[in-house]
Amino acid sequence: MKVLVIGGNGRVGSLLVNKLASQHQVLSGSRNPKAENNFDNIEQVYIDLLSDVDTIAESMNGVDAIYFVSGSRGKNLLQIDLHGAIKSMQASEKAGVKRYIMLSSVFALQPERWNESFLSNLTDYNIAKHYADLYLTTQTKLNYTILQPGALKEEAGTGKIETNVTNPGSNSIANVVDTLVSILQNNSTIGKVILMHDGNTPIAEALDQIK
């Protein structure tokens, strides 16, 4: 399988690319591809989310699945986190790529939760993620999965999570990456919005429990 990771040079993306490369041919998409990082199963490709849909779609030829894990870290929420994400969805459909996995944010589709203390300083970010997620779920025909973790931490992964989230805890980046990898392997996740935080259930089992 050939997999494109949009945002392949980021905190999550770089780990995700390396994990996926043990099983798949991986395209690591970013505005700053580094040719010296090309390996047998990893190819660095140029993708600019500020460009038009047709240009983005050209980078998707022959791709079987797409991950969107890009983000502006609050610097360009409208053009990258919102409109850039939507253009990548439109480009996926134009290129005929059906499988699309989005990394989002906890409760992005539940604005009634945004005034809670752990989200109260992230309103603009959550608005961007909300409308990107909403577009994916209602305006596309993609075989999507949306993963919505809470705060990301630079901690060792445990391989165990929880998806029955009411009061979100923290997430090791490694666990988020392993969950993203497992989502691609599990077709029952198609059409699902999955909340997560670190927990006590093995990742594959936690995904199987989602209704």
Tab-separated table of N, CA and C in Angstrom, residues 77-202:
chain	number	residue	atom	x	y	z
A	77	LEU	N	-4.280	29.380	11.327
A	77	LEU	CA	-5.364	28.428	11.552
A	77	LEU	C	-6.340	28.364	10.386
A	78	LEU	N	-6.669	29.514	9.805
A	78	LEU	CA	-7.652	29.508	8.728
A	78	LEU	C	-7.111	28.860	7.460
A	79	GLN	N	-5.910	29.220	7.063
A	79	GLN	CA	-5.410	28.756	5.772
A	79	GLN	C	-4.817	27.353	5.813
A	80	ILE	N	-4.312	26.921	6.966
A	80	ILE	CA	-3.695	25.588	7.074
A	80	ILE	C	-4.634	24.608	7.764
A	81	ASP	N	-4.961	24.866	9.022
A	81	ASP	CA	-5.718	23.904	9.820
A	81	ASP	C	-7.152	23.725	9.311
A	82	LEU	N	-7.716	24.783	8.751
A	82	LEU	CA	-9.084	24.692	8.235
A	82	LEU	C	-9.096	24.522	6.716
A	83	HIS	N	-8.738	25.575	5.982
A	83	HIS	CA	-8.896	25.519	4.529
A	83	HIS	C	-7.895	24.562	3.883
A	84	GLY	N	-6.693	24.494	4.444
A	84	GLY	CA	-5.709	23.538	3.923
A	84	GLY	C	-6.187	22.110	4.072
A	85	ALA	N	-6.787	21.810	5.219
A	85	ALA	CA	-7.333	20.470	5.437
A	85	ALA	C	-8.443	20.177	4.431
A	86	ILE	N	-9.334	21.127	4.244
A	86	ILE	CA	-10.452	20.918	3.313
A	86	ILE	C	-9.946	20.751	1.887
A	87	LYS	N	-8.952	21.543	1.490
A	87	LYS	CA	-8.394	21.373	0.140
A	87	LYS	C	-7.770	19.993	-0.020
A	88	SER	N	-7.166	19.458	1.037
A	88	SER	CA	-6.590	18.118	0.932
A	88	SER	C	-7.682	17.069	0.754
A	89	MET	N	-8.843	17.282	1.368
A	89	MET	CA	-9.981	16.369	1.166
A	89	MET	C	-10.488	16.447	-0.265
A	90	GLN	N	-10.634	17.668	-0.761
A	90	GLN	CA	-11.094	17.857	-2.139
A	90	GLN	C	-10.096	17.257	-3.127
A	91	ALA	N	-8.819	17.421	-2.833
A	91	ALA	CA	-7.782	16.853	-3.693
A	91	ALA	C	-7.817	15.328	-3.652
A	92	SER	N	-8.083	14.767	-2.465
A	92	SER	CA	-8.186	13.306	-2.338
A	92	SER	C	-9.283	12.766	-3.231
A	93	GLU	N	-10.432	13.431	-3.211
A	93	GLU	CA	-11.532	12.979	-4.052
A	93	GLU	C	-11.201	13.157	-5.537
A	94	LYS	N	-10.536	14.242	-5.855
A	94	LYS	CA	-10.156	14.492	-7.251
A	94	LYS	C	-9.180	13.428	-7.749
A	95	ALA	N	-8.284	12.997	-6.873
A	95	ALA	CA	-7.270	11.995	-7.232
A	95	ALA	C	-7.799	10.569	-7.113
A	96	GLY	N	-9.019	10.405	-6.612
A	96	GLY	CA	-9.601	9.079	-6.486
A	96	GLY	C	-9.095	8.290	-5.297
A	97	VAL	N	-8.570	8.984	-4.291
A	97	VAL	CA	-8.103	8.318	-3.067
A	97	VAL	C	-9.252	8.305	-2.068
A	98	LYS	N	-9.716	7.134	-1.691
A	98	LYS	CA	-10.905	7.045	-0.842
A	98	LYS	C	-10.589	7.085	0.653
A	99	ARG	N	-9.486	6.465	1.074
A	99	ARG	CA	-9.210	6.326	2.516
A	99	ARG	C	-8.508	7.573	3.022
A	100	TYR	N	-9.085	8.208	4.047
A	100	TYR	CA	-8.590	9.488	4.546
A	100	TYR	C	-8.696	9.476	6.065
A	101	ILE	N	-7.553	9.679	6.724
A	101	ILE	CA	-7.503	9.635	8.189
A	101	ILE	C	-7.044	10.999	8.696
A	102	MET	N	-7.863	11.607	9.519
A	102	MET	CA	-7.632	12.962	10.011
A	102	MET	C	-7.242	12.950	11.487
A	103	LEU	N	-6.151	13.631	11.819
A	103	LEU	CA	-5.818	13.878	13.221
A	103	LEU	C	-6.458	15.194	13.630
A	104	SER	N	-7.351	15.146	14.595
A	104	SER	CA	-8.084	16.331	15.020
A	104	SER	C	-7.784	16.612	16.499
A	105	SER	N	-8.773	17.104	17.208
A	105	SER	CA	-8.599	17.494	18.603
A	105	SER	C	-9.835	17.085	19.401
A	106	VAL	N	-9.610	16.731	20.647
A	106	VAL	CA	-10.702	16.233	21.482
A	106	VAL	C	-11.860	17.235	21.541
A	107	PHE	N	-13.067	16.732	21.360
A	107	PHE	CA	-14.312	17.509	21.407
A	107	PHE	C	-14.399	18.578	20.310
A	108	ALA	N	-13.635	18.408	19.225
A	108	ALA	CA	-13.701	19.405	18.141
A	108	ALA	C	-15.105	19.513	17.559
A	109	LEU	N	-15.864	18.433	17.605
A	109	LEU	CA	-17.230	18.460	17.073
A	109	LEU	C	-18.273	18.690	18.156
A	110	GLN	N	-17.825	19.054	19.350
A	110	GLN	CA	-18.736	19.307	20.462
A	110	GLN	C	-18.450	20.680	21.070
A	111	PRO	N	-18.859	21.756	20.394
A	111	PRO	CA	-18.520	23.100	20.870
A	111	PRO	C	-19.063	23.427	22.247
A	112	GLU	N	-20.066	22.700	22.708
A	112	GLU	CA	-20.577	22.939	24.061
A	112	GLU	C	-19.538	22.608	25.133
A	113	ARG	N	-18.460	21.902	24.757
A	113	ARG	CA	-17.405	21.560	25.723
A	113	ARG	C	-16.250	22.558	25.721
A	114	TRP	N	-16.238	23.493	24.782
A	114	TRP	CA	-15.046	24.321	24.587
A	114	TRP	C	-14.779	25.311	25.708
A	115	ASN	N	-15.764	25.614	26.544
A	115	ASN	CA	-15.520	26.572	27.627
A	115	ASN	C	-14.945	25.906	28.865
A	116	GLU	N	-14.733	24.601	28.801
A	116	GLU	CA	-14.118	23.909	29.934
A	116	GLU	C	-12.652	24.304	30.036
A	117	SER	N	-12.111	24.231	31.226
A	117	SER	CA	-10.814	24.839	31.521
A	117	SER	C	-9.698	24.355	30.606
A	118	PHE	N	-9.683	23.074	30.266
A	118	PHE	CA	-8.582	22.539	29.475
A	118	PHE	C	-8.658	22.936	27.999
A	119	LEU	N	-9.793	23.500	27.567
A	119	LEU	CA	-9.954	23.935	26.173
A	119	LEU	C	-10.183	25.432	26.032
A	120	SER	N	-10.349	26.132	27.134
A	120	SER	CA	-10.818	27.517	27.075
A	120	SER	C	-9.842	28.450	26.351
A	121	ASN	N	-8.561	28.107	26.302
A	121	ASN	CA	-7.580	28.947	25.613
A	121	ASN	C	-7.337	28.516	24.177
A	122	LEU	N	-8.134	27.557	23.695
A	122	LEU	CA	-7.909	26.978	22.372
A	122	LEU	C	-9.099	27.175	21.443
A	123	THR	N	-9.910	28.182	21.722
A	123	THR	CA	-11.164	28.328	20.983
A	123	THR	C	-10.947	28.496	19.486
A	124	ASP	N	-10.024	29.356	19.068
A	124	ASP	CA	-9.802	29.567	17.640
A	124	ASP	C	-9.327	28.275	16.968
A	125	TYR	N	-8.448	27.553	17.649
A	125	TYR	CA	-7.980	26.271	17.124
A	125	TYR	C	-9.137	25.289	16.988
A	126	ASN	N	-9.975	25.216	17.999
A	126	ASN	CA	-11.093	24.288	17.954
A	126	ASN	C	-12.121	24.667	16.896
A	127	ILE	N	-12.290	25.957	16.639
A	127	ILE	CA	-13.184	26.373	15.564
A	127	ILE	C	-12.653	25.859	14.225
A	128	ALA	N	-11.346	26.009	13.997
A	128	ALA	CA	-10.751	25.518	12.752
A	128	ALA	C	-10.923	24.010	12.618
A	129	LYS	N	-10.625	23.272	13.685
A	129	LYS	CA	-10.753	21.815	13.635
A	129	LYS	C	-12.215	21.398	13.497
A	130	HIS	N	-13.112	22.135	14.132
A	130	HIS	CA	-14.541	21.823	14.071
A	130	HIS	C	-15.042	21.829	12.630
A	131	TYR	N	-14.745	22.894	11.909
A	131	TYR	CA	-15.301	23.005	10.568
A	131	TYR	C	-14.575	22.112	9.571
A	132	ALA	N	-13.296	21.821	9.821
A	132	ALA	CA	-12.611	20.830	8.984
A	132	ALA	C	-13.223	19.445	9.185
A	133	ASP	N	-13.439	19.069	10.437
A	133	ASP	CA	-14.053	17.768	10.726
A	133	ASP	C	-15.472	17.703	10.175
A	134	LEU	N	-16.196	18.793	10.327
A	134	LEU	CA	-17.580	18.830	9.854
A	134	LEU	C	-17.635	18.681	8.334
A	135	TYR	N	-16.720	19.337	7.641
A	135	TYR	CA	-16.683	19.209	6.185
A	135	TYR	C	-16.391	17.761	5.798
A	136	LEU	N	-15.426	17.151	6.468
A	136	LEU	CA	-15.056	15.775	6.142
A	136	LEU	C	-16.225	14.822	6.323
A	137	THR	N	-16.975	15.009	7.400
A	137	THR	CA	-18.041	14.064	7.720
A	137	THR	C	-19.323	14.301	6.934
A	138	THR	N	-19.534	15.520	6.444
A	138	THR	CA	-20.817	15.830	5.811
A	138	THR	C	-20.736	16.209	4.338
A	139	GLN	N	-19.549	16.635	3.882
A	139	GLN	CA	-19.449	17.165	2.518
A	139	GLN	C	-18.568	16.319	1.606
A	140	THR	N	-18.035	15.214	2.086
A	140	THR	CA	-17.216	14.342	1.248
A	140	THR	C	-17.809	12.936	1.242
A	141	LYS	N	-17.319	12.145	0.302
A	141	LYS	CA	-17.674	10.729	0.232
A	141	LYS	C	-16.463	9.862	0.555
A	142	LEU	N	-15.503	10.444	1.256
A	142	LEU	CA	-14.283	9.732	1.620
A	142	LEU	C	-14.564	8.681	2.693
A	143	ASN	N	-13.772	7.622	2.679
A	143	ASN	CA	-13.805	6.624	3.749
A	143	ASN	C	-12.936	7.149	4.896
A	144	TYR	N	-13.529	8.021	5.680
A	144	TYR	CA	-12.756	8.764	6.673
A	144	TYR	C	-12.738	8.072	8.035
A	145	THR	N	-11.696	8.393	8.783
A	145	THR	CA	-11.677	8.198	10.232
A	145	THR	C	-11.085	9.470	10.817
A	146	ILE	N	-11.691	9.982	11.881
A	146	ILE	CA	-11.164	11.157	12.582
A	146	ILE	C	-10.722	10.712	13.967
A	147	LEU	N	-9.462	10.988	14.311
A	147	LEU	CA	-8.944	10.686	15.645
A	147	LEU	C	-8.816	11.989	16.421
A	148	GLN	N	-9.455	12.042	17.588
A	148	GLN	CA	-9.486	13.264	18.400
A	148	GLN	C	-8.839	13.006	19.773
A	149	PRO	N	-7.525	13.166	19.873
A	149	PRO	CA	-6.867	13.055	21.179
A	149	PRO	C	-6.915	14.377	21.929
A	150	GLY	N	-6.667	14.292	23.239
A	150	GLY	CA	-6.485	15.493	24.031
A	150	GLY	C	-5.053	15.981	23.912
A	151	ALA	N	-4.531	16.576	24.964
A	151	ALA	CA	-3.192	17.163	24.938
A	151	ALA	C	-2.138	16.116	24.597
A	152	LEU	N	-1.188	16.517	23.730
A	152	LEU	CA	-0.105	15.623	23.333
A	152	LEU	C	1.109	15.857	24.224
A	153	LYS	N	1.714	14.760	24.683
A	153	LYS	CA	2.853	14.840	25.588
A	153	LYS	C	4.044	14.082	25.009
A	154	GLU	N	5.228	14.619	25.278
A	154	GLU	CA	6.460	13.941	24.855
A	154	GLU	C	6.792	12.880	25.905
A	155	GLU	N	6.059	11.795	25.868
A	155	GLU	CA	6.230	10.708	26.837
A	155	GLU	C	6.344	9.382	26.106
A	156	ALA	N	6.891	8.391	26.788
A	156	ALA	CA	6.996	7.060	26.200
A	156	ALA	C	5.606	6.471	25.990
A	157	GLY	N	5.439	5.758	24.895
A	157	GLY	CA	4.160	5.120	24.632
A	157	GLY	C	3.999	3.838	25.439
A	158	THR	N	2.744	3.514	25.719
A	158	THR	CA	2.440	2.298	26.466
A	158	THR	C	1.722	1.264	25.606
A	159	GLY	N	1.222	1.707	24.436
A	159	GLY	CA	0.439	0.805	23.605
A	159	GLY	C	-0.961	0.582	24.124
A	160	LYS	N	-1.363	1.393	25.121
A	160	LYS	CA	-2.689	1.231	25.720
A	160	LYS	C	-3.397	2.583	25.796
A	161	ILE	N	-4.682	2.573	25.449
A	161	ILE	CA	-5.461	3.808	25.390
A	161	ILE	C	-6.875	3.560	25.904
A	162	GLU	N	-7.675	4.617	25.933
A	162	GLU	CA	-9.118	4.507	26.149
A	162	GLU	C	-9.807	5.342	25.077
A	163	THR	N	-10.929	4.864	24.591
A	163	THR	CA	-11.689	5.602	23.585
A	163	THR	C	-13.059	6.034	24.097
A	164	ASN	N	-13.416	5.600	25.287
A	164	ASN	CA	-14.674	6.030	25.908
A	164	ASN	C	-14.366	7.254	26.753
A	165	VAL	N	-14.260	8.399	26.083
A	165	VAL	CA	-13.721	9.612	26.706
A	165	VAL	C	-14.857	10.543	27.131
A	166	THR	N	-14.895	10.839	28.423
A	166	THR	CA	-15.802	11.866	28.921
A	166	THR	C	-15.016	13.038	29.499
A	167	ASN	N	-13.941	12.746	30.219
A	167	ASN	CA	-13.038	13.772	30.744
A	167	ASN	C	-11.636	13.432	30.248
A	168	PRO	N	-11.195	14.084	29.179
A	168	PRO	CA	-9.976	13.646	28.505
A	168	PRO	C	-8.726	13.823	29.340
A	169	GLY	N	-7.849	12.834	29.252
A	169	GLY	CA	-6.529	12.924	29.859
A	169	GLY	C	-5.493	13.212	28.794
A	170	SER	N	-4.235	13.033	29.163
A	170	SER	CA	-3.156	13.327	28.229
A	170	SER	C	-2.904	12.133	27.312
A	171	ASN	N	-2.156	12.391	26.260
A	171	ASN	CA	-1.831	11.377	25.259
A	171	ASN	C	-0.348	11.443	24.939
A	172	SER	N	0.351	10.331	25.086
A	172	SER	CA	1.719	10.299	24.588
A	172	SER	C	1.656	10.325	23.066
A	173	ILE	N	2.564	11.066	22.447
A	173	ILE	CA	2.583	11.133	20.995
A	173	ILE	C	2.754	9.739	20.405
A	174	ALA	N	3.555	8.911	21.054
A	174	ALA	CA	3.773	7.549	20.556
A	174	ALA	C	2.471	6.761	20.523
A	175	ASN	N	1.625	6.910	21.540
A	175	ASN	CA	0.340	6.207	21.532
A	175	ASN	C	-0.582	6.736	20.438
A	176	VAL	N	-0.552	8.036	20.211
A	176	VAL	CA	-1.358	8.613	19.134
A	176	VAL	C	-0.903	8.060	17.787
A	177	VAL	N	0.401	8.007	17.580
A	177	VAL	CA	0.936	7.484	16.322
A	177	VAL	C	0.560	6.016	16.144
A	178	ASP	N	0.718	5.216	17.190
A	178	ASP	CA	0.371	3.792	17.083
A	178	ASP	C	-1.127	3.611	16.822
A	179	THR	N	-1.946	4.490	17.371
A	179	THR	CA	-3.389	4.424	17.114
A	179	THR	C	-3.691	4.785	15.669
A	180	LEU	N	-3.030	5.797	15.143
A	180	LEU	CA	-3.208	6.163	13.737
A	180	LEU	C	-2.826	5.002	12.818
A	181	VAL	N	-1.736	4.330	13.126
A	181	VAL	CA	-1.317	3.180	12.320
A	181	VAL	C	-2.364	2.075	12.389
A	182	SER	N	-2.873	1.811	13.589
A	182	SER	CA	-3.860	0.741	13.769
A	182	SER	C	-5.177	1.056	13.057
A	183	ILE	N	-5.525	2.326	12.981
A	183	ILE	CA	-6.760	2.724	12.290
A	183	ILE	C	-6.726	2.288	10.831
A	184	LEU	N	-5.586	2.449	10.177
A	184	LEU	CA	-5.476	2.046	8.777
A	184	LEU	C	-5.650	0.539	8.611
A	185	GLN	N	-5.284	-0.215	9.627
A	185	GLN	CA	-5.372	-1.672	9.566
A	185	GLN	C	-6.767	-2.193	9.908
A	186	ASN	N	-7.651	-1.317	10.369
A	186	ASN	CA	-8.940	-1.754	10.902
A	186	ASN	C	-10.070	-1.040	10.153
A	187	ASN	N	-10.669	-1.727	9.203
A	187	ASN	CA	-11.707	-1.095	8.383
A	187	ASN	C	-12.978	-0.779	9.164
A	188	SER	N	-13.128	-1.344	10.357
A	188	SER	CA	-14.312	-1.013	11.155
A	188	SER	C	-14.255	0.411	11.687
A	189	THR	N	-13.094	1.069	11.551
A	189	THR	CA	-12.967	2.462	11.994
A	189	THR	C	-13.463	3.444	10.933
A	190	ILE	N	-13.761	2.963	9.728
A	190	ILE	CA	-14.223	3.850	8.661
A	190	ILE	C	-15.571	4.465	9.054
A	191	GLY	N	-15.667	5.777	8.853
A	191	GLY	CA	-16.887	6.492	9.197
A	191	GLY	C	-17.018	6.807	10.675
A	192	LYS	N	-15.924	6.675	11.432
A	192	LYS	CA	-15.980	6.881	12.882
A	192	LYS	C	-15.189	8.126	13.289
A	193	VAL	N	-15.678	8.785	14.319
A	193	VAL	CA	-14.940	9.834	15.018
A	193	VAL	C	-14.527	9.242	16.355
A	194	ILE	N	-13.219	9.138	16.593
A	194	ILE	CA	-12.694	8.407	17.739
A	194	ILE	C	-11.986	9.368	18.685
A	195	LEU	N	-12.511	9.498	19.893
A	195	LEU	CA	-11.826	10.240	20.938
A	195	LEU	C	-10.887	9.295	21.670
A	196	MET	N	-9.778	9.818	22.190
A	196	MET	CA	-8.839	8.933	22.879
A	196	MET	C	-8.038	9.683	23.934
A	197	HIS	N	-7.553	8.921	24.906
A	197	HIS	CA	-6.457	9.341	25.770
A	197	HIS	C	-5.734	8.096	26.247
A	198	ASP	N	-4.554	8.271	26.835
A	198	ASP	CA	-3.802	7.134	27.357
A	198	ASP	C	-4.648	6.384	28.379
A	199	GLY	N	-4.514	5.061	28.386
A	199	GLY	CA	-5.344	4.275	29.298
A	199	GLY	C	-4.786	2.896	29.543
A	200	ASN	N	-5.674	1.922	29.665
A	200	ASN	CA	-5.272	0.577	30.060
A	200	ASN	C	-5.671	-0.504	29.063
A	201	THR	N	-6.253	-0.102	27.919
A	201	THR	CA	-6.720	-1.065	26.939
A	201	THR	C	-5.778	-1.095	25.740
A	202	PRO	N	-5.300	-2.265	25.338
A	202	PRO	CA	-4.446	-2.336	24.150
A	202	PRO	C	-5.132	-1.665	22.957
